[in-house]
Every structure is written in structure tokens, then in C-alpha cells.
Coordinates of C-alpha atoms in Angstrom, one line a residue:
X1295 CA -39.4 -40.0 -59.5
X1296 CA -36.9 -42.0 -58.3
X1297 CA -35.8 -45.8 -57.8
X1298 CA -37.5 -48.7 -60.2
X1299 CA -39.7 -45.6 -61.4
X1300 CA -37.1 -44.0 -63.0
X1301 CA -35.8 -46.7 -64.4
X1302 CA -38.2 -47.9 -66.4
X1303 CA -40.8 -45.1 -66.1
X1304 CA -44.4 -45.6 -68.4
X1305 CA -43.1 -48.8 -69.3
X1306 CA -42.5 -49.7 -65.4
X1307 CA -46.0 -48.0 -64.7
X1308 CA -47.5 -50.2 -67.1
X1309 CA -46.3 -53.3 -66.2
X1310 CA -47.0 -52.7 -62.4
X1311 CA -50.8 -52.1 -63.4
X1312 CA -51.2 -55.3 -64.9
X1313 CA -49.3 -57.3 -62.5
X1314 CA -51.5 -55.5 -59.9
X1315 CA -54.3 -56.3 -61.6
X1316 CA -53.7 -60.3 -61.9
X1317 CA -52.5 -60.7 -58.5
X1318 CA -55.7 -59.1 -57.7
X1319 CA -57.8 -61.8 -59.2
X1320 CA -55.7 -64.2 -57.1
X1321 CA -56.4 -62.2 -54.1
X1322 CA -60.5 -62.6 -54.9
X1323 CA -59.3 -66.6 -54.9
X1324 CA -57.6 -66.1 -51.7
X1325 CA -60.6 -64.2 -50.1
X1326 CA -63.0 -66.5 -50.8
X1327 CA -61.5 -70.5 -50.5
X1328 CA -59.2 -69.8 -47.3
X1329 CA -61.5 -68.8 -44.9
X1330 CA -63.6 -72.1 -46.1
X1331 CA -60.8 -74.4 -45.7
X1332 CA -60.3 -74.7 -49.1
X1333 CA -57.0 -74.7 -51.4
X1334 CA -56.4 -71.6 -53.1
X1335 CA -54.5 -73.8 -56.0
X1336 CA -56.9 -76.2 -57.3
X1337 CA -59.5 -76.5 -58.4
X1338 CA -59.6 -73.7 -61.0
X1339 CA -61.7 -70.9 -60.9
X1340 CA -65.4 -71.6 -61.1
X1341 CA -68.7 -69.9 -60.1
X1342 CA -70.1 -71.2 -56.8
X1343 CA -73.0 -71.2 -58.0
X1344 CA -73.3 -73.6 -60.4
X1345 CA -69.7 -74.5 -60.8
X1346 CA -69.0 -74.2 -64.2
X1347 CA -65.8 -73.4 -64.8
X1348 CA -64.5 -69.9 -65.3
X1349 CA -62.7 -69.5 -69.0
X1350 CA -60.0 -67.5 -69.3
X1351 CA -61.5 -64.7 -71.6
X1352 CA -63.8 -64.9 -69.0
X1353 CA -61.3 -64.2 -66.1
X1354 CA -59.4 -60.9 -67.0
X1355 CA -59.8 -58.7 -64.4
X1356 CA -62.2 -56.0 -64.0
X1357 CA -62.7 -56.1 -67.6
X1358 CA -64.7 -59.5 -67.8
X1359 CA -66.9 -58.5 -64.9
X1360 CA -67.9 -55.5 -66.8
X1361 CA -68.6 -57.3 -70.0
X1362 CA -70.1 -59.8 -68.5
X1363 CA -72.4 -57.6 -66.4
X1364 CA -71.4 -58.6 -63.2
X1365 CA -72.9 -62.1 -64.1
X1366 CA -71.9 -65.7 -64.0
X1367 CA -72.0 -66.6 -68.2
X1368 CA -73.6 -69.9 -67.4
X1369 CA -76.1 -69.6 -64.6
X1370 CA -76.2 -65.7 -64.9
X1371 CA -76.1 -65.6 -61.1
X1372 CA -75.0 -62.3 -59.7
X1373 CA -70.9 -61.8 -59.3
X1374 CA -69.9 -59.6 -56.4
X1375 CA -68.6 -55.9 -57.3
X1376 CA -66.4 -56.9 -54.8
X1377 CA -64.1 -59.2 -57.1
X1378 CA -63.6 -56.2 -59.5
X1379 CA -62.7 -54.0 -57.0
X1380 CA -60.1 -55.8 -55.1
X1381 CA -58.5 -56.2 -58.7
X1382 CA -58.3 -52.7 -59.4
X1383 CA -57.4 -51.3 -55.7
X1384 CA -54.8 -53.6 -55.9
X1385 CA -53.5 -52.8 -59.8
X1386 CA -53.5 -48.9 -58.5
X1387 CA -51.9 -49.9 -55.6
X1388 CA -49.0 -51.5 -57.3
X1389 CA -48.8 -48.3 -59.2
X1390 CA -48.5 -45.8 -56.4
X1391 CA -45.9 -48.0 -54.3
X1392 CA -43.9 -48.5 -57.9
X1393 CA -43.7 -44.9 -58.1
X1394 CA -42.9 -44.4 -54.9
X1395 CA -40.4 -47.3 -54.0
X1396 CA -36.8 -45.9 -53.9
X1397 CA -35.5 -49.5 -54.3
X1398 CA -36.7 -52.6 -55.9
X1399 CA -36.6 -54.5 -52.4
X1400 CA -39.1 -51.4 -51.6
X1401 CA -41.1 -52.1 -54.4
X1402 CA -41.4 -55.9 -53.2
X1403 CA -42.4 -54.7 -50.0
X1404 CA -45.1 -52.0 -50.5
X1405 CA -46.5 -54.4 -53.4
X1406 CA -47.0 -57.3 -50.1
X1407 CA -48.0 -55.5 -47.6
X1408 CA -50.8 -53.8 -50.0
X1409 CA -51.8 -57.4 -51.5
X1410 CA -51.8 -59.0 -48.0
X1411 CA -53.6 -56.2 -46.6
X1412 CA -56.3 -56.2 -49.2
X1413 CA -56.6 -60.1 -48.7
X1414 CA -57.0 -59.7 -44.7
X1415 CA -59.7 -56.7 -44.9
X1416 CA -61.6 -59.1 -47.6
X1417 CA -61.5 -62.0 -45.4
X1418 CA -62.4 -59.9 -41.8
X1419 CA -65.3 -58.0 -43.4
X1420 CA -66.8 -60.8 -44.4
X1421 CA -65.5 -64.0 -41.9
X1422 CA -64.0 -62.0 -39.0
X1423 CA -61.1 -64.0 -38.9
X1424 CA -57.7 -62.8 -39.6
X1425 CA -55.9 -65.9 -41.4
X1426 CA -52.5 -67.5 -39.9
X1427 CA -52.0 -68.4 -43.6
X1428 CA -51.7 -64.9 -44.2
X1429 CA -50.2 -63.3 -41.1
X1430 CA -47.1 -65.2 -40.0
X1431 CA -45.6 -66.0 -44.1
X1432 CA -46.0 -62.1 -44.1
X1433 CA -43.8 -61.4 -40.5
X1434 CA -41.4 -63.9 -42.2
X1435 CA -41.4 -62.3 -46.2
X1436 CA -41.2 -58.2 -44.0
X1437 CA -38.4 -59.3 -41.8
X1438 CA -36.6 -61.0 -45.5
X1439 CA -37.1 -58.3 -47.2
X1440 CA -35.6 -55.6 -44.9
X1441 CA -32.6 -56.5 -45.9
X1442 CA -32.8 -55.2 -49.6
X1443 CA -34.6 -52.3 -48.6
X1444 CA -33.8 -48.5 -48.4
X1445 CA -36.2 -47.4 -46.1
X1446 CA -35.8 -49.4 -43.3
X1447 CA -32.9 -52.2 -41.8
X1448 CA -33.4 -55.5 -40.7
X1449 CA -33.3 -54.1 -36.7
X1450 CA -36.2 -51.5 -37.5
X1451 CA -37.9 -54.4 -39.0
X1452 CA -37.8 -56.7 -36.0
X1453 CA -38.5 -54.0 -33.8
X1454 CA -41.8 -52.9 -35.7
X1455 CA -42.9 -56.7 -35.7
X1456 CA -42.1 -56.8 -32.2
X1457 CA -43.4 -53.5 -31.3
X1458 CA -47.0 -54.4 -33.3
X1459 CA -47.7 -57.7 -31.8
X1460 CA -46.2 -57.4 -28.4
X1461 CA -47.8 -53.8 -28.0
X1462 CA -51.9 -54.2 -29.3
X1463 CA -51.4 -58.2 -27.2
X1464 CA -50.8 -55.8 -24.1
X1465 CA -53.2 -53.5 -24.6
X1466 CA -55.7 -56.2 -25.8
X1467 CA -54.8 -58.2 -22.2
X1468 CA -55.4 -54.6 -20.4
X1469 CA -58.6 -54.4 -21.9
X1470 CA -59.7 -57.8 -21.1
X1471 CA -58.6 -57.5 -17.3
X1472 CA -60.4 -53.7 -16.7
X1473 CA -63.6 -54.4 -18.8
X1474 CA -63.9 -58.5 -18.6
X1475 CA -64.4 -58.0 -22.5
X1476 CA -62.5 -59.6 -25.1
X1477 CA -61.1 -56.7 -27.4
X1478 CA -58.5 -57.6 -30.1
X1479 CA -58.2 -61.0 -30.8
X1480 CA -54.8 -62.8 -31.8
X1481 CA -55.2 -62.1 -35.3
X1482 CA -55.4 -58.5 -34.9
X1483 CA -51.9 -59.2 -32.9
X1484 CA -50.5 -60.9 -35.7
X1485 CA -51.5 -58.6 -38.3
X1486 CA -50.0 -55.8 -36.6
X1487 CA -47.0 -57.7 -36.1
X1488 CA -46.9 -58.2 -39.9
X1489 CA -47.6 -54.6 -40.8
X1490 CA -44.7 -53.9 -38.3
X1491 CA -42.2 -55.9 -40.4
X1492 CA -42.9 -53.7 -43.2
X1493 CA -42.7 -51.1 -41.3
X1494 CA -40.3 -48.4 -38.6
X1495 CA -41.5 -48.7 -35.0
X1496 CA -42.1 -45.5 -35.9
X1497 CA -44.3 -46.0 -38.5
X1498 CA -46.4 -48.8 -36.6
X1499 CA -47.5 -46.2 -33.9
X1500 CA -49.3 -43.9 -36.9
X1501 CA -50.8 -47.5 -38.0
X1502 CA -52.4 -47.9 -35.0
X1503 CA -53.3 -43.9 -34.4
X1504 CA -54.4 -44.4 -38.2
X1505 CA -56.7 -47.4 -37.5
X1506 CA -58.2 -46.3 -34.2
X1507 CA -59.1 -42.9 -35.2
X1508 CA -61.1 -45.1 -38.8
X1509 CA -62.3 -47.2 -35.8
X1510 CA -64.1 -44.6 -34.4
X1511 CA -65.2 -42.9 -37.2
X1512 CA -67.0 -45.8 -38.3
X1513 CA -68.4 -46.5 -35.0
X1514 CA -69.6 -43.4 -34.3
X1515 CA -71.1 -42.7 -38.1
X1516 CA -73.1 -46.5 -36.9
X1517 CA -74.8 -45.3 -33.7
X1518 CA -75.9 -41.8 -35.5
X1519 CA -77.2 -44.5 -38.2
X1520 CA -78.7 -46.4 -35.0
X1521 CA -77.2 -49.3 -36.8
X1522 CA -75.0 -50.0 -33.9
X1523 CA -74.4 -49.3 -30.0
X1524 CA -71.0 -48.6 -28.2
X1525 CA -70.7 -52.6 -27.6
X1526 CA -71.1 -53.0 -31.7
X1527 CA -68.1 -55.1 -32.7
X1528 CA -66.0 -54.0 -35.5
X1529 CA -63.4 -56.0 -38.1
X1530 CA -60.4 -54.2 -36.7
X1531 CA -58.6 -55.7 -39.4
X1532 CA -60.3 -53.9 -42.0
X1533 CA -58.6 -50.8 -40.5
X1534 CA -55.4 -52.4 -39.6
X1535 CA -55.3 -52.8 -43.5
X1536 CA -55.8 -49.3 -44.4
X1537 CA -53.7 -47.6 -41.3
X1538 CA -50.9 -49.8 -42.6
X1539 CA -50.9 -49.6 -46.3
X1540 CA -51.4 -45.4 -45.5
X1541 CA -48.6 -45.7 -43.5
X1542 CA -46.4 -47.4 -45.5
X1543 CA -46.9 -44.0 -48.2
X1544 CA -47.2 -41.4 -45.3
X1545 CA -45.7 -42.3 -42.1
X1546 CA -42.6 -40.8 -43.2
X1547 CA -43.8 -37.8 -43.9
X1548 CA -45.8 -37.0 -41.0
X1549 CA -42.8 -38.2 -38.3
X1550 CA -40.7 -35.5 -40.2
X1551 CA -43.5 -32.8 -40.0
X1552 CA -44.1 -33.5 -36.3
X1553 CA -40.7 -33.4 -35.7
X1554 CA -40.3 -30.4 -37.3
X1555 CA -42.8 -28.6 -35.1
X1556 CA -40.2 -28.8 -31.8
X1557 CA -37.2 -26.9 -32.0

């Protein structure tokens, strides 16, 4: 281990769970009031349902939802097994980047990215809609915090954003003028541009080589399902999300293996 990790080590751990964990409750929050317009600050938590309001003992994440049965205490209407697991992806999450952050600034970045990420992939499953509110604050806080971190400078930064949005807007204009289709809409654009903040040039090609191939995957596995056609559309931002929180741990890695196979 090195970095914040070895600094503070189970201790470190620990406390990365849990602040993991609580920022995951606020990204259920997020998910659910800012596609409908609706502050993510006030009013406090409460089932939409009947709109009794949430109790604290009621609100610890993962662990109420399981005591509670996955059930509102009031109304007993159904709670969403998303909500639980938003809070722990994100709690493990916060874990693996803390142990593999070589800096704190690193730490502060991976913890973003992965927060912001789960947020968008939330919000474009279920609204396919990739929030502003979300996107541009995150170019901003990738670019800011390049310059506290070890594993990539301010210039790689700005050339990743760039890179990300300028290169799918491109390729999302091709499209549009060979097919007469719509492909990637804006928010895919910025997304990528925000993942590229985070991230090397470098490391925003294997986001995208990373997304398309879970693209496909998907979309394929739908039309052997016969739940889909080759026109299906597809959240790209769901695998935006996970081809830029997978490279952010393994981009690195796999630029120096493939470099390593030319002499």
C-alpha cells in the first residue's frame, strides 16, 4: 500500500467505508429529486409514497433497508433495492480508490469521479438524461483537482476533458450526418468530458473502448433475449460510468502492458 493507505491503514479503511456509505445515501437523494426538478437540500428525506418523513434510525444506509425489509415504516410501501445498493457500491468504492490513491488529491478524485458516476448511471437508467448539474461542476472539480494529484498534471487533465467531449461530439456529428440518426446526445459529450478531467487522454480512449465494448455486450445479450432490435436505444451513460470508474483503477495498467508488447 501506499499514499493515504499507508498512512492511516484499517483506520483509513474504515473511515472511507463509512463516508462511502453516507455519501451514498445522498447520491439515492440526488438520483431521485434532480431529474424531477426538485432540490436535493430540502425537504428532508421522506417516502414518496406517503411522505412521512424518514427518521434518522431509519436512514443509516443499507442497514435500515434491511431491517426494515425493504419497506417504508409508515405506509409499508415497497423501497427500491436500488437505494441500498448505490450505498454500498459506493462505500466499496471509496475503499478500493483509498487503497489505491497514491496521494490525497488522488483520493479526492477517484472518490468524485466514482460518486458522480454512480449518480449519472442512476439518473440515465432510469430518466435518460445525463444532468448539467452533475456534468459541468465535475469538468470544473477534475480540472481543480489535477493540480494536487500524482497521477496526472493539470495539462493531461485539460487534454482528457478536451479529448472526451470534443472527440464522442465528432463522432456523435459523423454519425448523425452518415445515418440521419441521432447517436450520443450532449450529455453523453459532457460526461466524457468530465470523466476526461479525471483522467490521461490516455486513459479516456480505454473509457470509451471500455464502454463500447459493455455497449455491445448488452445489446447483443437483448436481441438473443428478443428484447431489443439493432435500432434499440441504450443509456450510454450507464457505461460511460463503468468504463470510467474501471479506468480510473486500470487504465494504467493496461497502457503499460500494451506498451510493453512493441519493442
Amino acid at each position: 500500500m501506499s499514499g493515504p493507505a499507508s498512512l492511516l491503514g484499517a483506520y483509513g479503511v474504515s473511515a472511507a467505508a463509512v463516508m462511502g456509505l453516507l455519501v451514498g445515501s445522498f447520491l439515492n437523494v440526488v438520483a431521485h429529486r434532480l431529474p424531477r426538478d426538485e432540490s436535493v437540500v430540502s425537504p428532508p428525506s421522506h417516502c414518496p409514497k406517503c411522505d412521512s418523513r424518514v427518521r434518522a434510525y431509519d436512514n443509516i444506509p443499507v442497514l435500515s433497508w434491511i431491517l426494515l425489509a425493504g419497506r417504508c415504516r409508515v405506509c409499508r410501501a415497497p423501497i427500491a433495492v436500488r437505494y441500498p445498493m448505490i450505498e454500498l457500491a459506493n462505500g466499496l468504492l471509496w475503499v478500493a480508490v483509498f487503497l489505491r490513491a497514491p496521494s490525497w488529491g488522488d483520493f479526492a478524485s477517484g472518490a468524485f469521479l466514482a460518486s458522480a458516476s454512480l449518480a449519472l448511471l442512476a439518473i440515465d437508467a432510469e430518466f435518460q438524461i445525463l444532468p448539467d448539474a452533475i456534468t459541468l461542476p465535475g469538468i470544473a472539480i477534475g480540472l481543480a483537482l489535477s493540480f494536487v494529484s500524482m497521477r496526472r498534471t493539470p495539462v493531461q487533465a485539460a487534454l482528457g476533458a478536451i479529448l472526451g467531449a470534443g472527440g464522442l461530439y465528432l463522432l456523435a456529428v459523423t454519425y448523425e450526418k452518415i445515418t440521419g440518426q441521432e447517436g450520443m446526445g450532449l450529455g453523453d459529450v459532457k460526461m466524457l468530458g468530465m470523466i476526461g478531467a479525471f483522467l490521461s487522454p490516455a486513459g479516456v480512449l480505454v473509457t470509451i473502448l471500455m464502454s463500447s465494448l459493455a455497449g455491445s455486450l448488452v445489446g447483443v445479450a437483448l436481441i438473443l433475449a428478443r428484447r431489443g432490435d439493432g435500432k434499440t436505444r441504450l443509456p450510454f451513460g450507464v457505461f460511460l460510468a463503468m468504463g470510467g470508474v474501471a479506468s480510473w483503477f486500470f487504465a494504467d495498467p493496461l497502457i503499460v502492458r500494451y506498451r510493453s508488447l512493441w519493442p
